[in-house]
Tab-separated table of N, CA and C in Angstrom:
chain	number	residue	atom	x	y	z
B	1	ALA	N	107.789	-72.027	17.073
B	1	ALA	CA	107.748	-71.092	17.323
B	1	ALA	C	108.257	-69.635	16.749
B	2	ALA	N	109.636	-69.566	16.986
B	2	ALA	CA	110.800	-68.623	17.397
B	2	ALA	C	110.771	-68.644	15.429
B	3	ARG	N	111.027	-70.228	14.755
B	3	ARG	CA	111.211	-70.340	13.596
B	3	ARG	C	110.373	-69.965	12.894
B	4	ALA	N	109.043	-69.746	12.689
B	4	ALA	CA	107.572	-69.755	12.494
B	4	ALA	C	107.569	-67.885	12.301
B	5	SER	N	108.294	-67.150	13.657
B	5	SER	CA	108.307	-66.258	13.677
B	5	SER	C	109.389	-65.879	12.706
B	6	ARG	N	110.761	-66.165	12.585
B	6	ARG	CA	111.765	-65.733	11.364
B	6	ARG	C	111.496	-65.555	10.450
B	7	ILE	N	110.839	-67.521	9.634
B	7	ILE	CA	110.258	-66.578	8.121
B	7	ILE	C	109.163	-66.077	8.303
B	8	ALA	N	108.376	-65.652	9.014
B	8	ALA	CA	107.443	-64.579	9.008
B	8	ALA	C	107.774	-62.903	8.998
B	9	GLN	N	109.384	-63.521	9.474
B	9	GLN	CA	109.758	-61.818	9.604
B	9	GLN	C	110.663	-61.356	8.337
B	10	ARG	N	111.662	-62.878	7.552
B	10	ARG	CA	111.331	-62.797	6.388
B	10	ARG	C	111.076	-62.574	5.025
B	11	ALA	N	109.666	-63.375	5.470
B	11	ALA	CA	108.913	-63.164	3.707
B	11	ALA	C	108.416	-61.795	4.148
B	12	ALA	N	108.790	-61.092	5.552
B	12	ALA	CA	107.828	-59.757	5.501
B	12	ALA	C	109.287	-58.474	4.810
B	13	TYR	N	110.111	-58.694	5.114
B	13	TYR	CA	111.409	-58.330	4.615
B	13	TYR	C	111.765	-58.415	2.687
B	14	LEU	N	110.889	-59.829	3.044
B	14	LEU	CA	111.675	-59.508	1.459
B	14	LEU	C	110.287	-58.559	0.283
B	15	ARG	N	109.047	-58.334	1.575
B	15	ARG	CA	108.080	-58.384	0.613
B	15	ARG	C	108.082	-56.137	0.558
B	16	GLY	N	108.744	-55.905	1.711
B	16	GLY	CA	109.743	-54.592	1.618
B	16	GLY	C	108.370	-53.705	2.898
B	17	ASP	N	107.890	-54.564	3.438
B	17	ASP	CA	107.160	-53.449	5.135
B	17	ASP	C	108.082	-53.183	5.691
B	18	GLU	N	107.763	-52.186	6.213
B	18	GLU	CA	108.541	-50.372	6.696
B	18	GLU	C	109.242	-51.072	7.796
B	19	SER	N	107.688	-51.774	8.480
B	19	SER	CA	108.561	-52.112	9.509
B	19	SER	C	109.097	-53.771	10.146
B	20	ALA	N	109.751	-54.340	8.431
B	20	ALA	CA	110.251	-55.254	8.849
B	20	ALA	C	111.575	-55.106	8.410
B	21	LEU	N	112.086	-53.995	7.967
B	21	LEU	CA	113.138	-53.584	7.157
B	21	LEU	C	114.809	-53.404	8.130
B	22	PRO	N	115.441	-53.783	8.270
B	22	PRO	CA	116.627	-52.914	9.184
B	22	PRO	C	116.393	-51.773	8.764
B	23	ALA	N	117.616	-51.153	9.912
B	23	ALA	CA	117.280	-49.678	9.948
B	23	ALA	C	117.898	-49.160	8.342
B	24	ARG	N	118.903	-49.322	7.873
B	24	ARG	CA	119.662	-49.347	6.283
B	24	ARG	C	118.675	-49.159	5.650
B	25	ASP	N	117.960	-49.870	5.479
B	25	ASP	CA	116.639	-49.985	4.315
B	25	ASP	C	115.195	-49.200	4.578
B	26	ARG	N	115.050	-48.498	6.052
B	26	ARG	CA	113.745	-47.102	5.711
B	26	ARG	C	114.446	-46.159	5.507
B	27	GLY	N	112.648	-45.987	5.215
B	27	GLY	CA	112.708	-44.542	4.881
B	27	GLY	C	112.461	-44.385	3.160
B	28	PRO	N	111.939	-43.478	3.011
B	28	PRO	CA	111.321	-42.722	2.230
B	28	PRO	C	111.809	-42.841	0.628
B	29	GLU	N	113.075	-42.017	1.050
B	29	GLU	CA	114.195	-41.773	1.101
B	29	GLU	C	114.631	-43.094	-0.178
B	30	LYS	N	115.007	-43.958	1.431
B	30	LYS	CA	115.955	-44.733	0.979
B	30	LYS	C	114.328	-46.052	0.092
B	31	LYS	N	113.076	-45.826	-0.409
B	31	LYS	CA	112.392	-46.763	-0.878
B	31	LYS	C	112.434	-45.853	-1.670
B	32	PHE	N	112.292	-45.203	-2.287
B	32	PHE	CA	112.799	-43.653	-3.781
B	32	PHE	C	113.747	-44.680	-4.494
B	33	VAL	N	114.813	-44.702	-3.572
B	33	VAL	CA	115.641	-45.151	-4.563
B	33	VAL	C	116.075	-46.624	-4.979
B	34	ARG	N	115.109	-47.640	-3.966
B	34	ARG	CA	115.280	-48.352	-4.810
B	34	ARG	C	114.112	-48.906	-6.344
B	35	ASN	N	113.811	-48.226	-5.583
B	35	ASN	CA	112.799	-48.117	-6.612
B	35	ASN	C	113.136	-47.543	-7.834
B	36	TYR	N	113.644	-46.376	-7.734
B	36	TYR	CA	114.359	-45.797	-9.281
B	36	TYR	C	115.184	-47.152	-9.544
B	37	ILE	N	116.042	-47.598	-9.261
B	37	ILE	CA	117.101	-48.601	-9.328
B	37	ILE	C	115.945	-49.747	-10.073
B	38	ASP	N	115.006	-50.157	-9.249
B	38	ASP	CA	114.586	-51.362	-9.936
B	38	ASP	C	113.477	-50.451	-11.064
B	39	SER	N	113.243	-49.399	-11.416
B	39	SER	CA	112.708	-49.187	-12.941
B	39	SER	C	113.422	-49.632	-13.924
B	40	ARG	N	115.259	-49.586	-14.165
B	40	ARG	CA	116.303	-49.514	-14.928
B	40	ARG	C	117.089	-50.544	-14.943
B	41	ARG	N	117.688	-50.349	-16.214
B	41	ARG	CA	117.779	-51.919	-16.230
B	41	ARG	C	119.254	-51.105	-15.733
B	42	SER	N	120.609	-52.278	-15.367
B	42	SER	CA	122.092	-51.454	-15.121
B	42	SER	C	122.574	-52.485	-15.021
B	43	ILE	N	124.200	-51.788	-16.502
B	43	ILE	CA	124.958	-53.224	-16.387
B	43	ILE	C	125.652	-53.892	-14.748
B	44	GLY	N	126.115	-53.074	-14.229
B	44	GLY	CA	126.511	-53.727	-12.962
B	44	GLY	C	125.721	-55.048	-12.467
B	45	GLU	N	124.753	-55.019	-13.014
B	45	GLU	CA	122.912	-55.985	-12.194
B	45	GLU	C	123.459	-57.872	-13.511
B	46	PHE	N	124.316	-57.627	-14.379
B	46	PHE	CA	124.810	-58.604	-16.408
B	46	PHE	C	126.053	-58.673	-15.720
B	47	PHE	N	127.042	-58.359	-14.440
B	47	PHE	CA	128.359	-58.529	-13.797
B	47	PHE	C	128.695	-59.981	-14.242
B	48	LEU	N	127.733	-60.591	-13.017
B	48	LEU	CA	127.890	-61.953	-12.693
B	48	LEU	C	127.677	-62.807	-13.575
B	49	PRO	N	126.628	-63.082	-14.466
B	49	PRO	CA	126.588	-63.534	-15.768
B	49	PRO	C	128.315	-63.216	-16.604
B	50	ILE	N	128.418	-62.080	-17.146
B	50	ILE	CA	129.275	-61.728	-17.113
B	50	ILE	C	130.226	-61.925	-17.256
B	51	ILE	N	131.596	-62.236	-16.068
B	51	ILE	CA	131.916	-63.454	-15.607
B	51	ILE	C	132.162	-64.712	-15.461
B	52	GLY	N	131.151	-65.185	-15.489
B	52	GLY	CA	130.832	-66.851	-15.663
B	52	GLY	C	131.138	-67.277	-17.082
B	53	PHE	N	130.468	-66.140	-18.583
B	53	PHE	CA	130.887	-66.012	-19.703
B	53	PHE	C	132.377	-66.291	-19.889
B	54	VAL	N	133.397	-64.292	-18.553
B	54	VAL	CA	135.075	-64.770	-19.433
B	54	VAL	C	135.166	-66.499	-18.632
B	55	LEU	N	134.822	-67.146	-17.664
B	55	LEU	CA	135.104	-67.858	-17.432
B	55	LEU	C	134.887	-69.710	-18.700
B	56	VAL	N	134.042	-69.876	-19.164
B	56	VAL	CA	134.072	-70.532	-19.922
B	56	VAL	C	135.248	-69.937	-21.453
B	57	LEU	N	135.352	-68.303	-21.268
B	57	LEU	CA	136.820	-68.599	-21.838
B	57	LEU	C	137.755	-68.573	-21.526
B	58	SER	N	138.226	-68.884	-20.544
B	58	SER	CA	139.205	-68.613	-20.355
B	58	SER	C	140.146	-70.422	-20.331
B	59	LEU	N	138.825	-71.610	-19.543
B	59	LEU	CA	138.666	-72.643	-20.405
B	59	LEU	C	139.492	-73.164	-21.982
B	60	ILE	N	139.459	-72.168	-22.627
B	60	ILE	CA	139.631	-72.299	-24.162
B	60	ILE	C	141.107	-71.998	-24.000
B	61	PRO	N	142.183	-73.400	-24.615
B	61	PRO	CA	143.479	-73.328	-24.341
B	61	PRO	C	143.812	-72.518	-25.839
B	62	ILE	N	143.361	-71.455	-25.809
B	62	ILE	CA	143.549	-70.740	-27.230
B	62	ILE	C	144.045	-68.874	-26.631
B	63	GLY	N	145.371	-68.328	-26.352
B	63	GLY	CA	145.267	-67.516	-25.977
B	63	GLY	C	145.064	-66.394	-25.726
B	64	ALA	N	144.319	-65.643	-27.309
B	64	ALA	CA	143.376	-64.632	-27.362
B	64	ALA	C	142.098	-64.790	-27.113
B	65	PHE	N	141.567	-66.029	-26.166
B	65	PHE	CA	139.729	-65.684	-25.574
B	65	PHE	C	139.885	-66.033	-23.980
B	66	ALA	N	141.829	-65.875	-23.587
B	66	ALA	CA	142.052	-65.783	-22.220
B	66	ALA	C	142.217	-64.607	-22.433
B	67	VAL	N	142.394	-63.291	-22.745
B	67	VAL	CA	142.082	-62.037	-23.068
B	67	VAL	C	142.106	-61.563	-23.814
B	68	ALA	N	141.277	-62.160	-24.141
B	68	ALA	CA	139.468	-61.124	-24.980
B	68	ALA	C	138.539	-61.510	-23.604
B	69	GLY	N	138.774	-62.891	-22.502
B	69	GLY	CA	137.886	-62.778	-21.195
B	69	GLY	C	138.132	-61.551	-20.258
B	70	ILE	N	139.834	-61.428	-19.907
B	70	ILE	CA	140.690	-60.372	-19.198
B	70	ILE	C	139.722	-59.069	-18.941
B	71	VAL	N	139.722	-58.532	-20.959
B	71	VAL	CA	139.557	-57.337	-21.622
B	71	VAL	C	137.963	-57.506	-20.914
B	72	ILE	N	137.410	-58.259	-21.638
B	72	ILE	CA	135.067	-58.025	-21.427
B	72	ILE	C	135.468	-57.380	-19.896
B	73	MET	N	135.640	-58.673	-19.009
B	73	MET	CA	136.393	-58.375	-17.511
B	73	MET	C	136.144	-56.869	-16.952
B	74	TYR	N	137.371	-56.406	-16.645
B	74	TYR	CA	137.807	-55.137	-16.740
B	74	TYR	C	136.943	-54.454	-17.329
B	75	GLY	N	136.730	-54.402	-18.610
B	75	GLY	CA	135.431	-53.119	-19.712
B	75	GLY	C	134.912	-53.269	-18.548
B	76	VAL	N	133.720	-54.777	-18.673
B	76	VAL	CA	132.177	-54.790	-18.140
B	76	VAL	C	132.608	-53.401	-16.154
B	77	LEU	N	133.616	-54.180	-16.226
B	77	LEU	CA	134.114	-53.360	-14.447
B	77	LEU	C	133.684	-51.852	-14.135
B	78	LEU	N	134.917	-51.732	-15.280
B	78	LEU	CA	135.138	-50.258	-15.220
B	78	LEU	C	133.959	-50.047	-15.710
B	79	PHE	N	132.890	-49.877	-16.708
B	79	PHE	CA	131.617	-49.007	-16.905
B	79	PHE	C	130.785	-49.305	-15.676
B	80	SER	N	131.258	-50.614	-14.987
B	80	SER	CA	129.953	-50.016	-14.069
B	80	SER	C	130.255	-49.128	-12.747
B	81	VAL	N	131.220	-49.228	-12.849
B	81	VAL	CA	131.707	-47.891	-11.844
B	81	VAL	C	131.914	-46.419	-12.919
B	82	ILE	N	131.924	-45.902	-13.763
B	82	ILE	CA	131.995	-45.276	-14.134
B	82	ILE	C	130.328	-45.036	-13.774
B	83	ASP	N	129.345	-45.460	-14.721
B	83	ASP	CA	127.773	-45.727	-14.348
B	83	ASP	C	127.283	-45.407	-12.713
B	84	GLY	N	128.638	-46.367	-11.427
B	84	GLY	CA	127.282	-46.165	-10.873
B	84	GLY	C	127.205	-44.356	-10.456
B	85	PHE	N	129.320	-44.472	-10.694
B	85	PHE	CA	129.535	-42.283	-10.302
B	85	PHE	C	128.051	-41.350	-11.123
B	86	PHE	N	127.323	-42.329	-11.767
B	86	PHE	CA	126.881	-41.589	-12.468
B	86	PHE	C	125.518	-41.401	-12.031
B	87	LEU	N	125.029	-42.724	-11.554
B	87	LEU	CA	123.654	-43.257	-11.510
B	87	LEU	C	124.048	-42.361	-9.117
B	88	SER	N	124.883	-41.903	-8.622
B	88	SER	CA	125.322	-42.000	-7.959
B	88	SER	C	124.540	-40.229	-7.331
B	89	ARG	N	125.464	-39.462	-8.356
B	89	ARG	CA	124.654	-38.328	-8.153
B	89	ARG	C	123.750	-37.719	-8.751
B	90	LYS	N	122.993	-38.363	-9.848
B	90	LYS	CA	121.376	-38.502	-10.106
B	90	LYS	C	121.047	-38.608	-9.175
B	91	ILE	N	120.452	-39.950	-8.237
B	91	ILE	CA	120.538	-40.264	-7.536
B	91	ILE	C	120.165	-39.350	-6.140
B	92	LYS	N	121.075	-38.394	-6.265
B	92	LYS	CA	121.234	-37.713	-4.811
B	92	LYS	C	120.627	-36.447	-5.288
B	93	ALA	N	120.728	-36.011	-6.693
B	93	ALA	CA	119.866	-34.644	-6.953
B	93	ALA	C	118.139	-35.174	-6.844
B	94	GLU	N	117.981	-36.783	-7.383
B	94	GLU	CA	115.898	-36.288	-7.049
B	94	GLU	C	115.890	-37.186	-5.862
B	95	VAL	N	116.280	-37.438	-4.917
B	95	VAL	CA	116.558	-37.481	-3.315
B	95	VAL	C	116.286	-35.703	-2.931
B	96	THR	N	117.344	-34.890	-3.220
B	96	THR	CA	117.429	-33.861	-2.979
B	96	THR	C	116.427	-32.278	-3.374
B	97	GLN	N	115.932	-33.245	-4.541
B	97	GLN	CA	114.588	-32.838	-5.279
B	97	GLN	C	113.110	-32.131	-4.298
B	98	ARG	N	112.975	-34.556	-4.500
B	98	ARG	CA	111.237	-35.227	-4.586
B	98	ARG	C	112.210	-34.837	-2.021
B	99	TYR	N	112.934	-34.832	-1.556
B	99	TYR	CA	112.504	-34.532	-0.282
B	99	TYR	C	114.056	-33.773	0.490
B	100	PRO	N	113.226	-31.892	0.263
B	100	PRO	CA	113.888	-30.781	0.255
B	100	PRO	C	114.029	-31.162	1.763
B	101	GLY	N	115.649	-30.837	2.451
B	101	GLY	CA	115.708	-30.838	3.235
B	101	GLY	C	117.107	-32.305	4.919
B	102	LYS	N	116.460	-33.075	3.364
B	102	LYS	CA	116.455	-34.978	3.882
B	102	LYS	C	118.240	-34.604	3.561
B	103	SER	N	118.960	-35.608	4.697
B	103	SER	CA	120.612	-36.164	4.275
B	103	SER	C	120.591	-36.933	2.721
B	104	THR	N	121.606	-36.377	2.194
B	104	THR	CA	121.201	-37.605	1.221
B	104	THR	C	122.319	-38.944	1.044
B	105	LYS	N	122.927	-38.599	2.763
B	105	LYS	CA	124.655	-39.214	2.714
B	105	LYS	C	124.153	-40.622	2.892
B	106	GLY	N	125.140	-41.466	1.659
B	106	GLY	CA	124.769	-42.740	1.928
B	106	GLY	C	124.016	-43.198	0.468
B	107	LEU	N	122.930	-42.389	0.106
B	107	LEU	CA	122.029	-42.802	-0.529
B	107	LEU	C	123.075	-43.191	-2.151
B	108	GLY	N	123.619	-42.909	-3.098
B	108	GLY	CA	124.838	-42.885	-3.574
B	108	GLY	C	125.034	-44.574	-3.451
B	109	LEU	N	126.071	-43.775	-2.693
B	109	LEU	CA	126.640	-46.278	-2.418
B	109	LEU	C	125.203	-46.660	-2.361
B	110	TYR	N	124.368	-46.771	-1.422
B	110	TYR	CA	123.251	-47.719	-1.297
B	110	TYR	C	122.044	-48.109	-2.822
B	111	GLY	N	122.599	-46.881	-3.825
B	111	GLY	CA	121.885	-47.639	-5.156
B	111	GLY	C	122.595	-47.745	-5.356
B	112	TRP	N	124.200	-47.713	-5.347
B	112	TRP	CA	124.676	-48.194	-6.541
B	112	TRP	C	124.833	-49.612	-6.944
B	113	LEU	N	124.618	-50.119	-4.667
B	113	LEU	CA	125.666	-51.771	-5.097
B	113	LEU	C	123.821	-52.114	-4.602
B	114	ARG	N	122.751	-51.592	-4.742
B	114	ARG	CA	121.690	-52.561	-5.372
B	114	ARG	C	121.588	-52.871	-7.027
B	115	SER	N	122.257	-51.928	-7.710
B	115	SER	CA	122.748	-52.031	-10.080
B	115	SER	C	123.302	-52.785	-9.825
B	116	THR	N	124.092	-53.312	-8.963
B	116	THR	CA	125.457	-54.307	-9.288
B	116	THR	C	124.982	-56.053	-8.566
B	117	GLN	N	123.377	-55.889	-8.283
B	117	GLN	CA	123.159	-57.387	-8.416
B	117	GLN	C	121.736	-56.825	-9.271
B	118	MET	N	121.790	-58.656	-9.216
B	118	MET	CA	120.877	-59.233	-10.321
B	118	MET	C	119.580	-58.810	-9.862
B	119	ARG	N	118.983	-59.120	-10.158
B	119	ARG	CA	117.357	-58.260	-10.014
B	119	ARG	C	116.632	-59.301	-9.364
B	120	ARG	N	117.339	-60.610	-9.800
B	120	ARG	CA	116.164	-61.578	-8.328
B	120	ARG	C	116.838	-61.913	-7.166
B	121	MET	N	118.001	-60.821	-7.716
B	121	MET	CA	118.837	-61.331	-6.473
B	121	MET	C	118.349	-60.588	-4.952
B	122	ARG	N	118.242	-59.401	-5.335
B	122	ARG	CA	117.600	-58.624	-4.140
B	122	ARG	C	116.696	-58.144	-3.474
B	123	ALA	N	117.088	-57.364	-2.473
B	123	ALA	CA	116.146	-57.850	-0.778
B	123	ALA	C	116.383	-56.744	-0.531
B	124	PRO	N	115.214	-55.769	0.104
B	124	PRO	CA	113.935	-56.549	-0.800
B	124	PRO	C	113.451	-56.672	-2.109
B	125	LYS	N	112.875	-57.377	-2.261
B	125	LYS	CA	112.338	-57.889	-3.776
B	125	LYS	C	112.256	-56.217	-4.756
B	126	PRO	N	112.344	-56.315	-5.462
B	126	PRO	CA	111.846	-55.079	-6.149
B	126	PRO	C	110.341	-54.837	-6.010
B	127	GLN	N	109.708	-53.986	-5.969
B	127	GLN	CA	108.219	-53.850	-6.597
B	127	GLN	C	107.720	-53.034	-7.181
B	128	ILE	N	108.345	-52.848	-8.129
B	128	ILE	CA	107.990	-51.905	-9.329
B	128	ILE	C	108.836	-52.946	-10.929
B	129	LYS	N	108.190	-52.560	-12.138
B	129	LYS	CA	109.016	-53.297	-13.137
B	129	LYS	C	110.219	-52.381	-13.852
B	130	ARG	N	110.504	-53.281	-15.295
B	130	ARG	CA	111.575	-51.881	-15.035
B	130	ARG	C	110.235	-51.053	-15.680
B	131	GLY	N	110.968	-50.215	-16.392
B	131	GLY	CA	110.331	-49.334	-16.777
B	131	GLY	C	108.848	-48.263	-16.672
B	132	ASP	N	108.887	-48.348	-15.389
B	132	ASP	CA	107.403	-47.680	-14.503
B	132	ASP	C	108.619	-46.028	-14.562
B	133	ASN	N	107.555	-45.337	-13.949
B	133	ASN	CA	107.251	-44.316	-13.481
B	133	ASN	C	107.774	-44.455	-12.302
B	134	VAL	N	109.057	-43.756	-11.243
B	134	VAL	CA	108.973	-43.729	-9.744
B	134	VAL	C	108.351	-42.034	-9.723
B	135	ASN	N	107.128	-42.290	-8.296
B	135	ASN	CA	106.826	-41.308	-8.051
B	135	ASN	C	107.314	-41.287	-6.728
């Protein structure tokens, strides 16, 4: 019975049911941030596959390939951090406009961290398709 309860709780969490979400994911502002992130593409969500490619490059015994892999890895990391900074500012501005009087503390980091996860690995699962408008 306990196992069935945990499985049902996890399924509700992945669906995004408000009652099943932990405190860090609750509220209309967090739902907006999740939908905002899920409606767009981000370089951060491709970081892990790019690291896999860099790993393959590093296995080639030619120094130029290893250097190219390192440059690609750090370039993507830097671009992801810069994108996260501007994304954070945009999220805070949107939340301030849509939810006046609500705190934006932590929402930028919340959105940036979600944007660095591969889309199919995100929890709760995306509830909006890429390119859709966020209401």
